[in-house]
Amino acid sequence: PRPHFTIVFVGQLIHRKAVDVLLRALGQIKTLPWTLLVIGDGLERGALEALSLSMGIADRCHFLGNQSNAEVRRVLPSVDLVVLPSRFDGWGAVVNEALAAGTPVICSSRCGAADLLS
């Protein structure tokens, strides 16, 4: 195992994408070293940053804002896991992109792309 586990979320920071659910889940992992990279922006960014601060995990969560497609393709192979926790998502293209990069993915069963992981 690697000494530090890096997780990435890529997408809009909106309610439907459920990044708050991801933050709450990661907040339960106290003893293992992890970092979350959040690539994207949206109406909930401030609230999500505040949530990470209130949970005491802000130092592990890096909100990187919008990034170019080329940058996302560069990052995907270098992380340990891509997570798409959406409350609903018609597909979730980042799942395809991560799998093509050889990066493991966890996505909610409410994403169309979950079919690729079954």
N, CA, C and O atoms as a printed pandas DataFrame, in Angstrom:
     atom_number atom_name residue_name chain_id  residue_number  x_coord  y_coord  z_coord
0              1         N          PRO        A               1    0.818   -1.204    0.000
1              2        CA          PRO        A               1    0.000    0.000    0.000
2              3         C          PRO        A               1    0.862    1.269    0.000
3              4         O          PRO        A               1    1.951    1.307    0.573
4              5         N          ARG        A               2    0.343    2.284   -0.652
5              6        CA          ARG        A               2    1.034    3.567   -0.681
6              7         C          ARG        A               2    0.870    4.244    0.676
7              8         O          ARG        A               2   -0.131    4.030    1.360
8              9         N          PRO        A               3    1.851    5.062    1.070
9             10        CA          PRO        A               3    1.788    5.696    2.385
10            11         C          PRO        A               3    0.699    6.763    2.498
11            12         O          PRO        A               3    0.283    7.117    3.601
12            13         N          HIS        A               4    0.246    7.266    1.367
13            14        CA          HIS        A               4   -0.775    8.313    1.382
14            15         C          HIS        A               4   -1.751    8.037    0.246
15            16         O          HIS        A               4   -1.329    7.745   -0.873
16            17         N          PHE        A               5   -3.031    8.125    0.513
17            18        CA          PHE        A               5   -4.073    7.792   -0.454
18            19         C          PHE        A               5   -4.672    9.072   -1.000
19            20         O          PHE        A               5   -5.160    9.903   -0.234
20            21         N          THR        A               6   -4.642    9.244   -2.326
21            22        CA          THR        A               6   -5.180   10.448   -2.955
22            23         C          THR        A               6   -6.451   10.117   -3.720
23            24         O          THR        A               6   -6.475    9.228   -4.570
24            25         N          ILE        A               7   -7.502   10.853   -3.396
25            26        CA          ILE        A               7   -8.834   10.682   -3.981
26            27         C          ILE        A               7   -9.141   11.938   -4.771
27            28         O          ILE        A               7   -8.741   13.033   -4.375
28            29         N          VAL        A               8   -9.847   11.794   -5.884
29            30        CA          VAL        A               8  -10.238   12.977   -6.651
30            31         C          VAL        A               8  -11.722   12.913   -6.991
31            32         O          VAL        A               8  -12.268   11.855   -7.305
32            33         N          PHE        A               9  -12.355   14.079   -6.918
33            34        CA          PHE        A               9  -13.695   14.288   -7.446
34            35         C          PHE        A               9  -13.542   15.283   -8.576
35            36         O          PHE        A               9  -12.833   16.279   -8.437
36            37         N          VAL        A              10  -14.205   15.021   -9.699
37            38        CA          VAL        A              10  -14.197   15.952  -10.829
38            39         C          VAL        A              10  -15.641   16.213  -11.217
39            40         O          VAL        A              10  -16.375   15.281  -11.547
40            41         N          GLY        A              11  -16.057   17.478  -11.180
41            42        CA          GLY        A              11  -17.414   17.815  -11.594
42            43         C          GLY        A              11  -17.866   19.137  -11.015
43            44         O          GLY        A              11  -17.114   19.841  -10.340
44            45         N          GLN        A              12  -19.111   19.450  -11.297
45            46        CA          GLN        A              12  -19.707   20.677  -10.784
46            47         C          GLN        A              12  -19.937   20.556   -9.281
47            48         O          GLN        A              12  -20.279   19.486   -8.777
48            49         N          LEU        A              13  -19.750   21.639   -8.590
49            50        CA          LEU        A              13  -20.013   21.651   -7.151
50            51         C          LEU        A              13  -21.435   22.151   -6.934
51            52         O          LEU        A              13  -21.680   23.302   -6.573
52            53         N          ILE        A              14  -22.358   21.221   -7.174
53            54        CA          ILE        A              14  -23.785   21.477   -7.044
54            55         C          ILE        A              14  -24.395   20.341   -6.220
55            56         O          ILE        A              14  -23.787   19.281   -6.074
56            57         N          HIS        A              15  -25.574   20.562   -5.693
57            58        CA          HIS        A              15  -26.234   19.602   -4.806
58            59         C          HIS        A              15  -26.315   18.201   -5.415
59            60         O          HIS        A              15  -26.048   17.208   -4.738
60            61         N          ARG        A              16  -26.678   18.129   -6.674
61            62        CA          ARG        A              16  -26.869   16.842   -7.350
62            63         C          ARG        A              16  -25.613   15.981   -7.321
63            64         O          ARG        A              16  -25.717   14.754   -7.327
64            65         N          LYS        A              17  -24.440   16.583   -7.292
65            66        CA          LYS        A              17  -23.182   15.830   -7.340
66            67         C          LYS        A              17  -22.786   15.240   -5.983
67            68         O          LYS        A              17  -21.908   14.379   -5.927
68            69         N          ALA        A              18  -23.409   15.682   -4.893
69            70        CA          ALA        A              18  -23.277   15.071   -3.561
70            71         C          ALA        A              18  -21.855   15.083   -2.989
71            72         O          ALA        A              18  -21.444   14.139   -2.315
72            73         N          VAL        A              19  -21.119   16.146   -3.261
73            74        CA          VAL        A              19  -19.778   16.250   -2.690
74            75         C          VAL        A              19  -19.860   16.354   -1.164
75            76         O          VAL        A              19  -18.928   15.957   -0.466
76            77         N          ASP        A              20  -20.960   16.882   -0.651
77            78        CA          ASP        A              20  -21.145   16.928    0.805
78            79         C          ASP        A              20  -21.168   15.516    1.395
79            80         O          ASP        A              20  -20.641   15.296    2.485
80            81         N          VAL        A              21  -21.761   14.579    0.700
81            82        CA          VAL        A              21  -21.797   13.187    1.147
82            83         C          VAL        A              21  -20.376   12.621    1.183
83            84         O          VAL        A              21  -20.002   11.928    2.129
84            85         N          LEU        A              22  -19.598   12.918    0.162
85            86        CA          LEU        A              22  -18.210   12.464    0.111
86            87         C          LEU        A              22  -17.405   13.043    1.273
87            88         O          LEU        A              22  -16.651   12.321    1.926
88            89         N          LEU        A              23  -17.559   14.342    1.532
89            90        CA          LEU        A              23  -16.828   14.969    2.636
90            91         C          LEU        A              23  -17.203   14.342    3.972
91            92         O          LEU        A              23  -16.335   14.081    4.805
92            93         N          ARG        A              24  -18.485   14.102    4.174
93            94        CA          ARG        A              24  -18.916   13.488    5.445
94            95         C          ARG        A              24  -18.360   12.071    5.598
95            96         O          ARG        A              24  -17.980   11.664    6.696
96            97         N          ALA        A              25  -18.317   11.338    4.511
97            98        CA          ALA        A              25  -17.765    9.976    4.568
98            99         C          ALA        A              25  -16.269   10.024    4.875
99           100         O          ALA        A              25  -15.780    9.279    5.725
100          101         N          LEU        A              26  -15.555   10.892    4.188
101          102        CA          LEU        A              26  -14.121   10.989    4.426
102          103         C          LEU        A              26  -13.821   11.502    5.828
103          104         O          LEU        A              26  -12.802   11.138    6.416
104          105         N          GLY        A              27  -14.687   12.332    6.362
105          106        CA          GLY        A              27  -14.510   12.842    7.717
106          107         C          GLY        A              27  -14.534   11.755    8.770
107          108         O          GLY        A              27  -14.077   11.964    9.893
108          109         N          GLN        A              28  -15.066   10.591    8.416
109          110        CA          GLN        A              28  -15.110    9.463    9.339
110          111         C          GLN        A              28  -13.785    8.687    9.368
111          112         O          GLN        A              28  -13.554    7.878   10.267
112          113         N          ILE        A              29  -12.935    8.936    8.396
113          114        CA          ILE        A              29  -11.663    8.218    8.295
114          115         C          ILE        A              29  -10.603    9.047    9.007
115          116         O          ILE        A              29  -10.012    9.955    8.424
116          117         N          LYS        A              30  -10.375    8.730   10.247
117          118        CA          LYS        A              30   -9.481    9.531   11.093
118          119         C          LYS        A              30   -8.044    9.032   11.101
119          120         O          LYS        A              30   -7.121    9.839   11.214
120          121         N          THR        A              31   -7.828    7.736   10.985
121          122        CA          THR        A              31   -6.497    7.184   11.219
122          123         C          THR        A              31   -5.684    6.943    9.953
123          124         O          THR        A              31   -4.471    6.747   10.042
124          125         N          LEU        A              32   -6.299    6.950    8.793
125          126        CA          LEU        A              32   -5.576    6.703    7.554
126          127         C          LEU        A              32   -5.243    8.024    6.862
127          128         O          LEU        A              32   -6.061    8.944    6.856
128          129         N          PRO        A              33   -4.052    8.123    6.281
129          130        CA          PRO        A              33   -3.672    9.359    5.586
130          131         C          PRO        A              33   -4.302    9.432    4.190
131          132         O          PRO        A              33   -4.024    8.594    3.333
132          133         N          TRP        A              34   -5.133   10.421    3.976
133          134        CA          TRP        A              34   -5.773   10.616    2.678
134          135         C          TRP        A              34   -5.795   12.105    2.353
135          136         O          TRP        A              34   -5.708   12.963    3.231
136          137         N          THR        A              35   -5.915   12.376    1.051
137          138        CA          THR        A              35   -6.091   13.731    0.538
138          139         C          THR        A              35   -7.187   13.683   -0.509
139          140         O          THR        A              35   -7.252   12.749   -1.308
140          141         N          LEU        A              36   -8.045   14.684   -0.505
141          142        CA          LEU        A              36   -9.085   14.808   -1.520
142          143         C          LEU        A              36   -8.780   16.010   -2.404
143          144         O          LEU        A              36   -8.595   17.124   -1.912
144          145         N          LEU        A              37   -8.729   15.777   -3.705
145          146        CA          LEU        A              37   -8.624   16.847   -4.690
146          147         C          LEU        A              37  -10.012   17.049   -5.276
147          148         O          LEU        A              37  -10.618   16.105   -5.783
148          149         N          VAL        A              38  -10.511   18.262   -5.210
149          150        CA          VAL        A              38  -11.828   18.583   -5.763
150          151         C          VAL        A              38  -11.596   19.473   -6.972
151          152         O          VAL        A              38  -11.198   20.631   -6.843
152          153         N          ILE        A              39  -11.851   18.915   -8.145
153          154        CA          ILE        A              39  -11.670   19.652   -9.391
154          155         C          ILE        A              39  -13.043   20.033   -9.905
155          156         O          ILE        A              39  -13.866   19.169  -10.209
156          157         N          GLY        A              40  -13.285   21.319  -10.000
157          158        CA          GLY        A              40  -14.557   21.836  -10.469
158          159         C          GLY        A              40  -14.973   23.027   -9.631
159          160         O          GLY        A              40  -14.307   23.390   -8.661
160          161         N          ASP        A              41  -16.062   23.616  -10.011
161          162        CA          ASP        A              41  -16.563   24.791   -9.301
162          163         C          ASP        A              41  -18.077   24.784   -9.386
163          164         O          ASP        A              41  -18.668   24.010  -10.139
164          165         N          GLY        A              42  -18.690   25.649   -8.611
165          166        CA          GLY        A              42  -20.137   25.737   -8.656
166          167         C          GLY        A              42  -20.700   26.445   -7.455
167          168         O          GLY        A              42  -19.960   26.916   -6.590
168          169         N          LEU        A              43  -22.004   26.520   -7.403
169          170        CA          LEU        A              43  -22.710   27.274   -6.375
170          171         C          LEU        A              43  -22.426   26.795   -4.962
171          172         O          LEU        A              43  -22.523   27.589   -4.026
172          173         N          GLU        A              44  -22.083   25.543   -4.772
173          174        CA          GLU        A              44  -21.884   25.004   -3.430
174          175         C          GLU        A              44  -20.437   25.029   -2.955
175          176         O          GLU        A              44  -20.136   24.520   -1.875
176          177         N          ARG        A              45  -19.538   25.611   -3.738
177          178        CA          ARG        A              45  -18.119   25.564   -3.350
178          179         C          ARG        A              45  -17.893   26.150   -1.952
179          180         O          ARG        A              45  -17.238   25.519   -1.123
180          181         N          GLY        A              46  -18.418   27.327   -1.684
181          182        CA          GLY        A              46  -18.222   27.951   -0.377
182          183         C          GLY        A              46  -18.764   27.103    0.752
183          184         O          GLY        A              46  -18.117   26.956    1.789
184          185         N          ALA        A              47  -19.947   26.545    0.561
185          186        CA          ALA        A              47  -20.556   25.702    1.589
186          187         C          ALA        A              47  -19.745   24.421    1.805
187          188         O          ALA        A              47  -19.627   23.946    2.934
188          189         N          LEU        A              48  -19.189   23.865    0.731
189          190        CA          LEU        A              48  -18.389   22.646    0.849
190          191         C          LEU        A              48  -17.057   22.927    1.543
191          192         O          LEU        A              48  -16.594   22.125    2.354
192          193         N          GLU        A              49  -16.456   24.047    1.229
193          194        CA          GLU        A              49  -15.224   24.428    1.916
194          195         C          GLU        A              49  -15.501   24.643    3.403
195          196         O          GLU        A              49  -14.711   24.229    4.251
196          197         N          ALA        A              50  -16.626   25.292    3.719
197          198        CA          ALA        A              50  -17.008   25.518    5.116
198          199         C          ALA        A              50  -17.278   24.184    5.817
199          200         O          ALA        A              50  -16.904   24.010    6.977
200          201         N          LEU        A              51  -17.914   23.256    5.133
201          202        CA          LEU        A              51  -18.176   21.936    5.714
202          203         C          LEU        A              51  -16.862   21.229    6.038
203          204         O          LEU        A              51  -16.712   20.659    7.119
204          205         N          SER        A              52  -15.923   21.263    5.116
205          206        CA          SER        A              52  -14.638   20.602    5.373
206          207         C          SER        A              52  -13.927   21.254    6.553
207          208         O          SER        A              52  -13.268   20.569    7.336
208          209         N          LEU        A              53  -14.052   22.553    6.686
209          210        CA          LEU        A              53  -13.447   23.264    7.814
210          211         C          LEU        A              53  -14.116   22.868    9.128
211          212         O          LEU        A              53  -13.438   22.599   10.120
212          213         N          SER        A              54  -15.440   22.833    9.131
213          214        CA          SER        A              54  -16.172   22.505   10.355
214          215         C          SER        A              54  -15.942   21.063   10.792
215          216         O          SER        A              54  -16.049   20.746   11.977
216          217         N          MET        A              55  -15.627   20.195    9.841
217          218        CA          MET        A              55  -15.369   18.786   10.152
218          219         C          MET        A              55  -13.911   18.540   10.531
219          220         O          MET        A              55  -13.549   17.432   10.927
220          221         N          GLY        A              56  -13.078   19.566   10.411
221          222        CA          GLY        A              56  -11.669   19.407   10.742
222          223         C          GLY        A              56  -10.854   18.683    9.694
223          224         O          GLY        A              56   -9.809   18.112   10.006
224          225         N          ILE        A              57  -11.322   18.698    8.440
225          226        CA          ILE        A              57  -10.601   18.018    7.367
226          227         C          ILE        A              57  -10.161   18.972    6.261
227          228         O          ILE        A              57   -9.723   18.525    5.201
228          229         N          ALA        A              58  -10.269   20.268    6.490
229          230        CA          ALA        A              58   -9.942   21.255    5.451
230          231         C          ALA        A              58   -8.500   21.127    4.974
231          232         O          ALA        A              58   -8.207   21.385    3.806
232          233         N          ASP        A              59   -7.596   20.729    5.871
233          234        CA          ASP        A              59   -6.197   20.587    5.477
234          235         C          ASP        A              59   -5.971   19.398    4.558
235          236         O          ASP        A              59   -4.911   19.291    3.942
236          237         N          ARG        A              60   -6.944   18.506    4.455
237          238        CA          ARG        A              60   -6.844   17.334    3.581
238          239         C          ARG        A              60   -7.627   17.520    2.278
239          240         O          ARG        A              60   -7.495   16.708    1.362
240          241         N          CYS        A              61   -8.433   18.569    2.185
241          242        CA          CYS        A              61   -9.305   18.800    1.033
242          243         C          CYS        A              61   -8.793   20.002    0.253
243          244         O          CYS        A              61   -8.674   21.097    0.802
244          245         N          HIS        A              62   -8.496   19.803   -1.003
245          246        CA          HIS        A              62   -7.945   20.859   -1.840
246          247         C          HIS        A              62   -8.925   21.166   -2.967
247          248         O          HIS        A              62   -9.116   20.364   -3.881
248          249         N          PHE        A              63   -9.533   22.330   -2.882
249          250        CA          PHE        A              63  -10.493   22.767   -3.887
250          251         C          PHE        A              63   -9.717   23.492   -4.983
251          252         O          PHE        A              63   -9.255   24.614   -4.778
252          253         N          LEU        A              64   -9.574   22.861   -6.135
253          254        CA          LEU        A              64   -8.707   23.354   -7.198
254          255         C          LEU        A              64   -9.432   24.178   -8.254
255          256         O          LEU        A              64   -8.790   24.715   -9.156
256          257         N          GLY        A              65  -10.752   24.289   -8.162
257          258        CA          GLY        A              65  -11.498   25.039   -9.168
258          259         C          GLY        A              65  -11.539   24.309  -10.493
259          260         O          GLY        A              65  -11.134   23.151  -10.599
260          261         N          ASN        A              66  -12.033   25.005  -11.498
261          262        CA          ASN        A              66  -12.114   24.410  -12.831
262          263         C          ASN        A              66  -10.715   24.210  -13.388
263          264         O          ASN        A              66   -9.837   25.054  -13.204
264          265         N          GLN        A              67  -10.515   23.103  -14.061
265          266        CA          GLN        A              67   -9.253   22.772  -14.704
266          267         C          GLN        A              67   -9.547   22.371  -16.145
267          268         O          GLN        A              67  -10.655   21.934  -16.460
268          269         N          SER        A              68   -8.575   22.516  -17.001
269          270        CA          SER        A              68   -8.742   22.127  -18.406
270          271         C          SER        A              68   -8.881   20.604  -18.504
271          272         O          SER        A              68   -8.475   19.867  -17.605
272          273         N          ASN        A              69   -9.459   20.160  -19.604
273          274        CA          ASN        A              69   -9.568   18.713  -19.840
274          275         C          ASN        A              69   -8.194   18.065  -19.856
275          276         O          ASN        A              69   -8.023   16.950  -19.364
276          277         N          ALA        A              70   -7.212   18.764  -20.422
277          278        CA          ALA        A              70   -5.847   18.230  -20.463
278          279         C          ALA        A              70   -5.301   18.043  -19.053
279          280         O          ALA        A              70   -4.637   17.044  -18.778
280          281         N          GLU        A              71   -5.569   18.982  -18.163
281          282        CA          GLU        A              71   -5.094   18.871  -16.780
282          283         C          GLU        A              71   -5.779   17.712  -16.060
283          284         O          GLU        A              71   -5.131   16.973  -15.319
284          285         N          VAL        A              72   -7.072   17.551  -16.272
285          286        CA          VAL        A              72   -7.791   16.424  -15.652
286          287         C          VAL        A              72   -7.207   15.110  -16.155
287          288         O          VAL        A              72   -6.991   14.193  -15.363
288          289         N          ARG        A              73   -6.953   15.001  -17.440
289          290        CA          ARG        A              73   -6.356   13.777  -17.993
290          291         C          ARG        A              73   -4.959   13.536  -17.434
291          292         O          ARG        A              73   -4.535   12.386  -17.319
292          293         N          ARG        A              74   -4.238   14.593  -17.085
293          294        CA          ARG        A              74   -2.918   14.452  -16.486
294          295         C          ARG        A              74   -3.021   13.962  -15.037
295          296         O          ARG        A              74   -2.199   13.163  -14.589
296          297         N          VAL        A              75   -4.025   14.441  -14.314
297          298        CA          VAL        A              75   -4.185   14.113  -12.900
298          299         C          VAL        A              75   -4.712   12.692  -12.692
299          300         O          VAL        A              75   -4.252   11.991  -11.791
300          301         N          LEU        A              76   -5.655   12.268  -13.501
301          302        CA          LEU        A              76   -6.342   10.991  -13.264
302          303         C          LEU        A              76   -5.413    9.794  -13.056
303          304         O          LEU        A              76   -5.647    9.016  -12.131
304          305         N          PRO        A              77   -4.372    9.610  -13.872
305          306        CA          PRO        A              77   -3.519    8.442  -13.645
306          307         C          PRO        A              77   -2.641    8.544  -12.390
307          308         O          PRO        A              77   -2.064    7.548  -11.953
308          309         N          SER        A              78   -2.543    9.733  -11.819
309          310        CA          SER        A              78   -1.642    9.921  -10.676
310          311         C          SER        A              78   -2.340    9.799   -9.320
311          312         O          SER        A              78   -1.690    9.908   -8.280
312          313         N          VAL        A              79   -3.643    9.575   -9.320
313          314        CA          VAL        A              79   -4.378    9.454   -8.053
314          315         C          VAL        A              79   -4.735    7.986   -7.810
315          316         O          VAL        A              79   -4.652    7.149   -8.710
316          317         N          ASP        A              80   -5.129    7.702   -6.582
317          318        CA          ASP        A              80   -5.465    6.329   -6.216
318          319         C          ASP        A              80   -6.910    5.954   -6.508
319          320         O          ASP        A              80   -7.223    4.784   -6.724
320          321         N          LEU        A              81   -7.797    6.959   -6.514
321          322        CA          LEU        A              81   -9.219    6.674   -6.624
322          323         C          LEU        A              81   -9.972    7.894   -7.119
323          324         O          LEU        A              81   -9.689    9.018   -6.705
324          325         N          VAL        A              82  -10.930    7.670   -8.004
325          326        CA          VAL        A              82  -11.888    8.695   -8.424
326          327         C          VAL        A              82  -13.218    8.340   -7.783
327          328         O          VAL        A              82  -13.640    7.184   -7.816
328          329         N          VAL        A              83  -13.886    9.341   -7.194
329          330        CA          VAL        A              83  -15.187    9.112   -6.574
330          331         C          VAL        A              83  -16.206   10.048   -7.198
331          332         O          VAL        A              83  -15.977   11.253   -7.304
332          333         N          LEU        A              84  -17.337    9.482   -7.612
333          334        CA          LEU        A              84  -18.466   10.248   -8.136
334          335         C          LEU        A              84  -19.688    9.874   -7.295
335          336         O          LEU        A              84  -20.362    8.886   -7.586
336          337         N          PRO        A              85  -19.978   10.664   -6.247
337          338        CA          PRO        A              85  -21.028   10.295   -5.291
338          339         C          PRO        A              85  -22.428   10.806   -5.636
339          340         O          PRO        A              85  -23.282   10.875   -4.752
340          341         N          SER        A              86  -22.680   11.156   -6.867
341          342        CA          SER        A              86  -23.884   11.869   -7.273
342          343         C          SER        A              86  -25.190   11.289   -6.731
343          344         O          SER        A              86  -25.378   10.076   -6.643
344          345         N          ARG        A              87  -26.076   12.205   -6.377
345          346        CA          ARG        A              87  -27.440   11.812   -6.001
346          347         C          ARG        A              87  -28.199   11.336   -7.236
347          348         O          ARG        A              87  -29.076   10.477   -7.146
348          349         N          PHE        A              88  -27.856   11.899   -8.374
349          350        CA          PHE        A              88  -28.372   11.479   -9.670
350          351         C          PHE        A              88  -27.417   12.001  -10.729
351          352         O          PHE        A              88  -26.957   13.139  -10.652
352          353         N          ASP        A              89  -27.124   11.181  -11.704
353          354        CA          ASP        A              89  -26.281   11.606  -12.819
354          355         C          ASP        A              89  -26.658   10.772  -14.022
355          356         O          ASP        A              89  -26.656    9.542  -13.959
356          357         N          GLY        A              90  -26.980   11.431  -15.111
357          358        CA          GLY        A              90  -27.357   10.710  -16.316
358          359         C          GLY        A              90  -26.285    9.719  -16.760
359          360         O          GLY        A              90  -26.599    8.610  -17.192
360          361         N          TRP        A              91  -25.038   10.115  -16.656
361          362        CA          TRP        A              91  -23.943    9.202  -16.966
362          363         C          TRP        A              91  -22.778    9.418  -16.008
363          364         O          TRP        A              91  -22.567    8.605  -15.109
364          365         N          GLY        A              92  -22.019   10.494  -16.183
365          366        CA          GLY        A              92  -20.823   10.747  -15.373
366          367         C          GLY        A              92  -19.575   10.402  -16.175
367          368         O          GLY        A              92  -18.931    9.382  -15.928
368          369         N          ALA        A              93  -19.236   11.262  -17.140
369          370        CA          ALA        A              93  -18.136   10.994  -18.071
370          371         C          ALA        A              93  -16.799   10.766  -17.375
371          372         O          ALA        A              93  -15.934   10.080  -17.919
372          373         N          VAL        A              94  -16.616   11.326  -16.189
373          374        CA          VAL        A              94  -15.338   11.152  -15.491
374          375         C          VAL        A              94  -15.078    9.680  -15.177
375          376         O          VAL        A              94  -13.924    9.274  -15.039
376          377         N          VAL        A              95  -16.116    8.892  -15.065
377          378        CA          VAL        A              95  -15.948    7.454  -14.824
378          379         C          VAL        A              95  -15.223    6.825  -16.016
379          380         O          VAL        A              95  -14.261    6.078  -15.835
380          381         N          ASN        A              96  -15.682    7.125  -17.228
381          382        CA          ASN        A              96  -15.019    6.613  -18.428
382          383         C          ASN        A              96  -13.576    7.086  -18.496
383          384         O          ASN        A              96  -12.672    6.305  -18.794
384          385         N          GLU        A              97  -13.363    8.370  -18.220
385          386        CA          GLU        A              97  -12.030    8.952  -18.309
386          387         C          GLU        A              97  -11.084    8.301  -17.302
387          388         O          GLU        A              97   -9.935    8.005  -17.630
388          389         N          ALA        A              98  -11.564    8.078  -16.079
389          390        CA          ALA        A              98  -10.727    7.457  -15.051
390          391         C          ALA        A              98  -10.395    6.017  -15.416
391          392         O          ALA        A              98   -9.243    5.598  -15.297
392          393         N          LEU        A              99  -11.373    5.268  -15.851
393          394        CA          LEU        A              99  -11.129    3.877  -16.218
394          395         C          LEU        A              99  -10.149    3.790  -17.386
395          396         O          LEU        A              99   -9.292    2.906  -17.409
396          397         N          ALA        A             100  -10.267    4.695  -18.349
397          398        CA          ALA        A             100   -9.338    4.720  -19.481
398          399         C          ALA        A             100   -7.913    5.017  -19.015
399          400         O          ALA        A             100   -6.943    4.574  -19.631
400          401         N          ALA        A             101   -7.797    5.777  -17.913
401          402        CA          ALA        A             101   -6.488    6.113  -17.358
402          403         C          ALA        A             101   -5.967    5.009  -16.437
403          404         O          ALA        A             101   -4.835    5.090  -15.959
404          405         N          GLY        A             102   -6.773    3.985  -16.185
405          406        CA          GLY        A             102   -6.368    2.901  -15.307
406          407         C          GLY        A             102   -6.552    3.201  -13.830
407          408         O          GLY        A             102   -5.953    2.542  -12.980
408          409         N          THR        A             103   -7.377    4.194  -13.520
409          410        CA          THR        A             103   -7.604    4.597  -12.133
410          411         C          THR        A             103   -8.899    3.971  -11.617
411          412         O          THR        A             103   -9.931    4.055  -12.283
412          413         N          PRO        A             104   -8.858    3.352  -10.449
413          414        CA          PRO        A             104  -10.083    2.784   -9.863
414          415         C          PRO        A             104  -11.136    3.865   -9.605
415          416         O          PRO        A             104  -10.813    5.030   -9.374
416          417         N          VAL        A             105  -12.397    3.447   -9.652
417          418        CA          VAL        A             105  -13.519    4.377   -9.509
418          419         C          VAL        A             105  -14.548    3.796   -8.552
419          420         O          VAL        A             105  -14.841    2.600   -8.573
420          421         N          ILE        A             106  -15.089    4.671   -7.713
421          422        CA          ILE        A             106  -16.298    4.374   -6.949
422          423         C          ILE        A             106  -17.320    5.397   -7.390
423          424         O          ILE        A             106  -17.046    6.597   -7.391
424          425         N          CYS        A             107  -18.492    4.932   -7.763
425          426        CA          CYS        A             107  -19.555    5.887   -8.107
426          427         C          CYS        A             107  -20.872    5.371   -7.548
427          428         O          CYS        A             107  -21.068    4.172   -7.352
428          429         N          SER        A             108  -21.757    6.310   -7.302
429          430        CA          SER        A             108  -23.039    5.929   -6.726
430          431         C          SER        A             108  -23.844    5.118   -7.734
431          432         O          SER        A             108  -23.654    5.228   -8.945
432          433         N          SER        A             109  -24.731    4.317   -7.212
433          434        CA          SER        A             109  -25.589    3.503   -8.077
434          435         C          SER        A             109  -26.617    4.359   -8.807
435          436         O          SER        A             109  -27.364    3.855   -9.646
436          437         N          ARG        A             110  -26.657    5.637   -8.495
437          438        CA          ARG        A             110  -27.605    6.551   -9.142
438          439         C          ARG        A             110  -26.985    7.267  -10.338
439          440         O          ARG        A             110  -27.561    8.224  -10.856
440          441         N          CYS        A             111  -25.822    6.810  -10.775
441          442        CA          CYS        A             111  -25.155    7.324  -11.962
442          443         C          CYS        A             111  -25.296    6.280  -13.077
443          444         O          CYS        A             111  -25.148    5.082  -12.835
444          445         N          GLY        A             112  -25.579    6.735  -14.275
445          446        CA          GLY        A             112  -25.666    5.801  -15.391
446          447         C          GLY        A             112  -24.375    5.019  -15.575
447          448         O          GLY        A             112  -24.406    3.838  -15.922
448          449         N          ALA        A             113  -23.240    5.672  -15.345
449          450        CA          ALA        A             113  -21.941    5.025  -15.532
450          451         C          ALA        A             113  -21.679    3.911  -14.537
451          452         O          ALA        A             113  -20.711    3.167  -14.697
452          453         N          ALA        A             114  -22.506    3.775  -13.523
453          454        CA          ALA        A             114  -22.341    2.666  -12.570
454          455         C          ALA        A             114  -22.402    1.325  -13.303
455          456         O          ALA        A             114  -21.831    0.336  -12.845
456          457         N          ASP        A             115  -23.094    1.296  -14.440
457          458        CA          ASP        A             115  -23.168    0.066  -15.237
458          459         C          ASP        A             115  -21.783   -0.419  -15.648
459          460         O          ASP        A             115  -21.563   -1.622  -15.792
460          461         N          LEU        A             116  -20.848    0.511  -15.837
461          462        CA          LEU        A             116  -19.488    0.138  -16.235
462          463         C          LEU        A             116  -18.737   -0.552  -15.101
463          464         O          LEU        A             116  -17.776   -1.282  -15.344
464          465         N          LEU        A             117  -19.168   -0.324  -13.875
465          466        CA          LEU        A             117  -18.467   -0.844  -12.712
466          467         C          LEU        A             117  -19.062   -2.140  -12.190
467          468         O          LEU        A             117  -18.482   -2.787  -11.318
468          469         N          SER        A             118  -20.212   -2.519  -12.718
469          470        CA          SER        A             118  -20.887   -3.740  -12.244
470          471         C          SER        A             118  -20.189   -4.978  -12.764
471          472         O          SER        A             118  -20.613   -6.096  -12.469
